């Protein structure tokens, strides 16, 4: 006999599975993104992706630049400690893959407040200098001639935009001092790579964007070899129209190359009660993503460094990992099976506007 209660209970569950499908019924068509991008079009990559033929095919079709997602960070390179050889194996594999496929590599990242605290705990003075300088020189030196660019310092500004983050690096060298030192050492190790300062929420939180640009100004005045501005663009789809464009225009006033370095845009409402339909949320997402693509394409050509997404398929996204993932978010341009999401069409349409 059919259990009516079980059947009724199953209906909302089935509807939930299909949460964003209603807005995506019709197949989306989008051109290969690198073919319409006004600059190199990038994605992040993990070495394991190279063993996934579907990922490789999607990457070959759409991207011309790669950013290692985490295997080029201190957490992996120095995972065995400072007295053991650095681990370059996985990123070397990524670099070889990029070269074999005619793709550029963007290095990410040398000095980050969130990493390396364990390595320098208890050190100061000359010992600290040796660790800091050696890390930057060895890593940037290893990839000299192989990477196009580096995020030399990642995420220096506090979330509320009040100022510089306090971290193990700033405690030794001062708030701006550690940034200056990292850029100087990186420049010496790889004079050809374009050196970036990279941060997030710069469009989402105008106060933070403004504070980041004040840091850029101070660094340039101090003679820092800062050569590019990276805006991660983990977009908040709720921000008012125009806010992204304002930030990109403000950032452009230095005349430096700009890298949209980690674009994704979650459809989730982060626990807030949200009465909007899936279709409305998708419209907000594609609206903001398109705005970013238009603002980037409107930059003078010499300032369009690259436009990178933080993953190809929704299922590749860092926002879709772990226990909290409900399997429904669609923060990236491609579905799990590699079909275009509305976001892919929004990027292409923004580039072609
Ligand atoms: C994330 C990666 O996607 C994850 O795989 C990793 O575990 C944590 O870092 N800003 C950055 C990126 O600069 O390095 C972060 O990447 C996402 C936020």
Coordinates of C-alpha atoms and ligand atoms in Angstrom, one line a residue:
X1 CA 0.0 0.0 0.0
X2 CA 1.2 3.5 -0.8
X3 CA 2.1 5.4 2.4
X4 CA 0.4 8.8 1.8
X5 CA 2.4 10.5 4.5
X6 CA 5.7 9.4 3.0
X7 CA 4.6 10.5 -0.4
X8 CA 3.5 14.0 0.8
X9 CA 6.8 14.3 2.8
X10 CA 8.7 13.5 -0.4
X11 CA 7.1 16.4 -2.5
X12 CA 9.0 19.3 -0.8
X13 CA 12.2 17.3 -0.9
X14 CA 11.9 16.7 -4.6
X15 CA 11.1 20.4 -5.1
X16 CA 14.1 21.4 -3.1
X17 CA 16.4 19.2 -5.2
X18 CA 15.2 21.2 -8.2
X19 CA 15.7 24.5 -6.5
X20 CA 17.5 26.4 -9.1
X21 CA 16.4 24.2 -12.0
X22 CA 13.2 26.2 -12.7
X23 CA 15.2 29.2 -13.9
X24 CA 17.5 27.0 -15.9
X25 CA 15.0 24.9 -17.8
X26 CA 16.1 26.1 -21.2
X27 CA 19.6 25.2 -22.2
X28 CA 21.9 28.2 -21.8
X29 CA 24.1 29.1 -24.7
X30 CA 27.4 30.9 -24.1
X31 CA 30.4 31.2 -26.3
X32 CA 33.8 29.9 -25.0
X33 CA 34.6 32.5 -22.4
X34 CA 38.2 33.0 -23.5
X35 CA 37.0 33.8 -27.0
X36 CA 35.0 36.8 -25.9
X37 CA 37.2 37.9 -23.0
X38 CA 39.0 41.3 -23.4
X39 CA 42.0 39.8 -21.5
X40 CA 43.3 36.4 -20.5
X41 CA 40.4 34.4 -19.0
X42 CA 41.4 32.4 -16.0
X43 CA 40.3 29.8 -13.4
X44 CA 41.7 28.3 -10.3
X45 CA 43.0 24.8 -10.6
X46 CA 44.1 22.0 -8.3
X47 CA 46.6 19.4 -9.5
X48 CA 44.0 16.7 -9.3
X49 CA 41.9 18.4 -12.0
X50 CA 44.5 17.5 -14.5
X51 CA 43.4 13.8 -14.1
X52 CA 39.7 14.7 -14.8
X53 CA 39.2 14.7 -18.6
X54 CA 35.9 16.6 -18.3
X55 CA 37.6 19.4 -16.4
X56 CA 40.5 19.5 -18.8
X57 CA 38.1 19.7 -21.8
X58 CA 36.1 22.5 -20.2
X59 CA 39.3 24.4 -19.3
X60 CA 40.8 24.1 -22.7
X61 CA 37.7 25.5 -24.3
X62 CA 37.2 28.4 -21.9
X63 CA 40.4 29.5 -20.2
X64 CA 43.9 30.9 -21.1
X65 CA 45.2 31.3 -17.6
X66 CA 45.4 29.3 -14.4
X67 CA 45.8 30.2 -10.7
X68 CA 46.7 27.3 -8.3
X69 CA 43.9 27.2 -5.9
X70 CA 45.9 26.1 -2.8
X71 CA 48.9 24.1 -3.7
X72 CA 51.1 27.2 -4.3
X73 CA 50.3 28.5 -0.8
X74 CA 52.6 28.3 2.2
X75 CA 50.3 25.7 3.8
X76 CA 51.3 23.2 1.1
X77 CA 54.8 24.4 0.0
X78 CA 56.1 24.5 3.5
X79 CA 53.9 21.8 5.0
X80 CA 57.0 19.8 6.0
X81 CA 58.5 22.7 7.9
X82 CA 61.4 25.0 7.1
X83 CA 64.1 22.5 7.4
X84 CA 62.7 20.1 4.8
X85 CA 62.7 20.7 1.1
X86 CA 59.8 22.9 -0.1
X87 CA 57.0 21.0 -1.8
X88 CA 56.8 22.2 -5.4
X89 CA 55.6 18.9 -6.9
X90 CA 51.9 19.8 -7.4
X91 CA 52.3 23.3 -8.7
X92 CA 55.1 22.2 -11.0
X93 CA 52.6 19.8 -12.4
X94 CA 50.1 22.6 -12.9
X95 CA 52.8 24.8 -14.5
X96 CA 53.7 22.0 -16.9
X97 CA 50.0 21.5 -17.8
X98 CA 49.6 25.2 -18.4
X99 CA 52.7 25.3 -20.6
X100 CA 51.6 22.2 -22.6
X101 CA 48.2 23.9 -23.2
X102 CA 49.4 27.4 -24.0
X103 CA 48.0 28.9 -20.8
X104 CA 49.6 31.5 -18.5
X105 CA 50.0 31.0 -14.7
X106 CA 49.2 33.5 -12.0
X107 CA 51.1 32.8 -8.8
X108 CA 48.9 32.7 -5.6
X109 CA 50.1 33.6 -3.0
X110 CA 53.4 34.5 -1.3
X111 CA 52.5 36.2 2.0
X112 CA 49.1 35.8 3.6
X113 CA 48.0 36.7 7.1
X114 CA 46.3 33.4 7.5
X115 CA 49.3 31.2 6.8
X116 CA 52.8 30.7 8.2
X117 CA 52.1 31.6 11.8
X118 CA 53.2 28.2 13.0
X119 CA 56.5 28.5 11.0
X120 CA 57.6 31.8 12.6
X121 CA 56.2 31.2 16.1
X122 CA 58.9 32.2 18.6
X123 CA 61.2 33.7 15.9
X124 CA 62.3 37.4 15.8
X125 CA 65.0 39.6 14.4
X126 CA 67.5 38.0 12.1
X127 CA 65.9 34.5 12.3
X128 CA 62.6 35.9 11.3
X129 CA 64.2 37.8 8.5
X130 CA 65.9 34.7 7.2
X131 CA 62.6 32.7 7.1
X132 CA 60.6 35.5 5.5
X133 CA 63.2 36.5 2.9
X134 CA 64.1 32.9 2.1
X135 CA 60.5 31.8 1.6
X136 CA 59.8 34.7 -0.8
X137 CA 63.1 34.4 -2.7
X138 CA 62.9 30.6 -3.0
X139 CA 59.3 30.3 -4.1
X140 CA 59.3 33.3 -6.5
X141 CA 62.7 32.2 -7.7
X142 CA 61.5 28.7 -8.4
X143 CA 58.8 30.0 -10.6
X144 CA 60.8 32.8 -12.3
X145 CA 60.1 32.8 -16.0
X146 CA 57.2 30.4 -15.5
X147 CA 54.5 32.6 -13.9
X148 CA 53.2 35.8 -15.5
X149 CA 52.4 37.4 -12.2
X150 CA 52.1 36.9 -8.4
X151 CA 49.7 37.8 -5.6
X152 CA 52.6 38.9 -3.4
X153 CA 50.4 39.8 -0.5
X154 CA 46.9 38.5 0.0
X155 CA 44.1 40.1 2.1
X156 CA 45.9 42.8 4.1
X157 CA 42.8 44.8 5.1
X158 CA 40.4 44.0 8.0
X159 CA 36.9 42.8 7.2
X160 CA 35.3 46.0 8.5
X161 CA 37.7 48.1 6.4
X162 CA 39.1 49.9 9.5
X163 CA 42.7 49.3 8.5
X164 CA 45.5 46.8 8.2
X165 CA 45.1 43.3 9.7
X166 CA 47.2 42.5 12.7
X167 CA 49.1 39.3 12.0
X168 CA 52.4 37.5 12.6
X169 CA 54.0 39.4 9.7
X170 CA 52.8 42.8 10.7
X171 CA 53.9 42.3 14.3
X172 CA 57.5 41.8 13.1
X173 CA 57.7 44.4 10.3
X174 CA 54.8 46.9 10.9
X175 CA 51.4 47.2 9.3
X176 CA 52.7 48.4 5.9
X177 CA 56.2 47.2 6.5
X178 CA 55.6 43.5 5.8
X179 CA 53.8 44.3 2.6
X180 CA 56.7 46.5 1.5
X181 CA 59.3 43.9 2.4
X182 CA 57.4 41.1 0.5
X183 CA 57.1 43.1 -2.7
X184 CA 60.8 44.1 -2.5
X185 CA 61.9 40.5 -2.1
X186 CA 59.6 39.2 -4.8
X187 CA 60.8 41.9 -7.2
X188 CA 64.4 40.8 -6.6
X189 CA 63.5 37.1 -7.1
X190 CA 61.5 37.6 -10.3
X191 CA 61.9 41.0 -11.9
X192 CA 59.6 40.1 -14.8
X193 CA 56.5 38.9 -13.0
X194 CA 53.8 41.5 -12.5
X195 CA 53.4 41.9 -8.8
X196 CA 49.8 42.2 -7.3
X197 CA 48.2 43.1 -4.0
X198 CA 45.0 41.1 -3.8
X199 CA 42.0 41.3 -1.4
X200 CA 38.2 40.5 -1.2
X201 CA 35.0 42.3 -0.5
X202 CA 36.4 45.4 -2.2
X203 CA 33.2 45.9 -4.2
X204 CA 30.9 44.4 -1.5
X205 CA 32.1 46.6 1.3
X206 CA 32.9 50.1 -0.1
X207 CA 34.6 51.1 3.2
X208 CA 37.0 48.2 2.7
X209 CA 37.5 49.0 -1.0
X210 CA 38.5 52.6 0.0
X211 CA 40.9 51.4 2.7
X212 CA 42.5 49.0 0.3
X213 CA 43.0 51.8 -2.3
X214 CA 44.5 54.0 0.5
X215 CA 47.0 51.2 1.1
X216 CA 47.8 51.1 -2.6
X217 CA 48.5 54.8 -2.6
X218 CA 50.8 54.6 0.5
X219 CA 52.7 51.8 -1.0
X220 CA 53.3 53.5 -4.3
X221 CA 54.4 56.7 -2.5
X222 CA 56.8 54.6 -0.6
X223 CA 58.3 53.3 -3.8
X224 CA 56.9 49.8 -3.5
X225 CA 57.2 47.7 -6.7
X226 CA 53.4 47.1 -6.6
X227 CA 52.4 46.7 -10.2
X228 CA 48.8 45.4 -10.2
X229 CA 45.5 45.4 -8.2
X230 CA 43.7 42.2 -7.6
X231 CA 40.1 42.2 -6.7
X232 CA 38.9 38.7 -5.7
X233 CA 35.2 39.4 -6.5
X234 CA 33.6 36.8 -4.4
X235 CA 30.5 38.8 -5.1
X236 CA 27.6 39.5 -2.7
X237 CA 24.6 39.4 -5.1
X238 CA 22.6 41.7 -2.7
X239 CA 24.8 44.8 -3.3
X240 CA 23.2 47.7 -5.1
X241 CA 23.7 48.1 -8.8
X242 CA 26.6 50.5 -9.6
X243 CA 28.7 49.6 -6.5
X244 CA 30.9 47.2 -8.5
X245 CA 31.4 49.8 -11.3
X246 CA 32.3 52.5 -8.8
X247 CA 35.0 50.3 -7.2
X248 CA 36.6 49.3 -10.5
X249 CA 36.7 52.9 -11.7
X250 CA 38.2 54.1 -8.4
X251 CA 40.8 51.3 -8.6
X252 CA 41.6 52.2 -12.2
X253 CA 42.8 55.7 -11.2
X254 CA 46.3 54.5 -10.4
X255 CA 46.7 53.3 -14.0
X256 CA 47.8 49.9 -12.9
X257 CA 46.7 46.6 -14.4
X258 CA 43.6 45.1 -12.7
X259 CA 42.9 41.4 -12.1
X260 CA 39.5 40.2 -11.3
X261 CA 41.1 37.3 -9.6
X262 CA 38.6 34.9 -8.0
X263 CA 35.1 35.6 -9.3
X264 CA 32.2 33.6 -7.8
X265 CA 28.7 34.6 -6.7
X266 CA 26.8 32.4 -4.3
X267 CA 23.0 32.3 -4.6
X268 CA 22.6 31.5 -0.9
X269 CA 21.2 34.0 1.5
X270 CA 23.5 32.9 4.4
X271 CA 20.9 32.1 6.9
X272 CA 18.8 35.3 6.3
X273 CA 15.2 34.7 5.7
X274 CA 14.8 35.2 2.0
X275 CA 11.4 35.3 0.4
X276 CA 12.6 35.9 -3.1
X277 CA 12.1 33.3 -5.8
X278 CA 15.0 31.4 -7.2
X279 CA 14.5 33.2 -10.4
X280 CA 14.8 36.6 -8.7
X281 CA 18.0 35.5 -7.0
X282 CA 19.5 34.3 -10.2
X283 CA 18.6 37.6 -11.8
X284 CA 20.5 39.4 -9.1
X285 CA 23.5 37.1 -9.5
X286 CA 23.7 37.5 -13.3
X287 CA 23.0 41.2 -13.0
X288 CA 26.0 41.8 -10.7
X289 CA 28.3 39.5 -12.6
X290 CA 27.4 41.2 -15.9
X291 CA 28.1 44.6 -14.3
X292 CA 31.5 43.3 -13.3
X293 CA 32.3 42.1 -16.8
X294 CA 31.1 45.4 -18.3
X295 CA 33.2 47.4 -15.8
X296 CA 36.3 45.3 -16.6
X297 CA 35.8 45.4 -20.4
X298 CA 35.5 49.2 -20.1
X299 CA 38.9 49.6 -18.6
X300 CA 41.7 50.9 -20.8
X301 CA 43.3 47.9 -22.6
X302 CA 46.6 48.1 -20.7
X303 CA 44.7 47.9 -17.4
X304 CA 42.8 44.7 -18.3
X305 CA 45.2 42.2 -16.8
X306 CA 43.0 39.1 -16.6
X307 CA 39.5 38.0 -15.5
X308 CA 39.6 34.8 -13.4
X309 CA 36.8 32.7 -11.9
X310 CA 37.3 30.7 -8.8
X311 CA 36.5 27.4 -10.4
X312 CA 34.7 26.2 -13.5
X313 CA 31.9 23.9 -12.4
X314 CA 29.6 24.6 -9.4
X315 CA 30.7 21.4 -7.9
X316 CA 34.4 22.5 -8.1
X317 CA 33.7 25.6 -5.9
X318 CA 35.2 26.1 -2.5
X319 CA 31.7 27.2 -1.5
X320 CA 30.4 23.8 -2.3
X321 CA 32.8 21.8 -0.1
X322 CA 32.3 20.5 3.4
X323 CA 29.3 19.6 5.6
X324 CA 27.5 22.8 5.2
X325 CA 27.0 22.3 1.4
X326 CA 23.4 21.6 0.6
X327 CA 24.3 20.7 -3.0
X328 CA 22.2 23.4 -4.5
X329 CA 24.3 26.5 -4.8
X330 CA 25.4 27.7 -8.2
X331 CA 28.2 30.1 -7.7
X332 CA 30.2 29.4 -11.0
X333 CA 29.6 29.6 -14.7
X334 CA 29.2 25.9 -15.4
X335 CA 27.1 23.1 -14.0
X336 CA 28.5 19.8 -12.6
X337 CA 28.2 18.3 -16.1
X338 CA 30.0 21.2 -17.8
X339 CA 27.0 22.9 -19.3
X340 CA 26.8 26.7 -19.2
X341 CA 25.0 28.3 -16.3
X342 CA 23.2 31.7 -16.7
X343 CA 26.4 33.2 -15.2
X344 CA 28.4 32.1 -18.3
X345 CA 26.0 34.0 -20.5
X346 CA 26.1 37.0 -18.2
X347 CA 29.9 37.2 -18.4
X348 CA 29.9 36.8 -22.1
X349 CA 27.2 39.4 -22.5
X350 CA 29.1 41.9 -20.2
X351 CA 32.3 41.5 -22.2
X352 CA 30.4 42.1 -25.5
X353 CA 28.3 45.0 -24.2
Ligands
LIG1 C1 40.4 29.0 -0.9 C2 40.4 27.7 -1.7 O1 39.5 27.8 -2.7 C3 40.2 26.6 -0.8 O2 40.4 25.4 -1.6 C4 41.2 26.6 0.3 O3 41.1 25.6 1.2 C5 41.1 27.9 1.1 O4 41.3 29.0 0.2 N1 40.5 34.1 -1.0 C6 41.7 33.6 -1.5 C7 41.8 32.2 -1.9 O5 42.6 34.3 -1.8 O6 43.1 31.6 -1.8 C8 40.8 31.3 -1.2 O7 40.8 30.0 -1.7 C9 39.4 31.9 -1.3 C10 39.4 33.3 -0.7

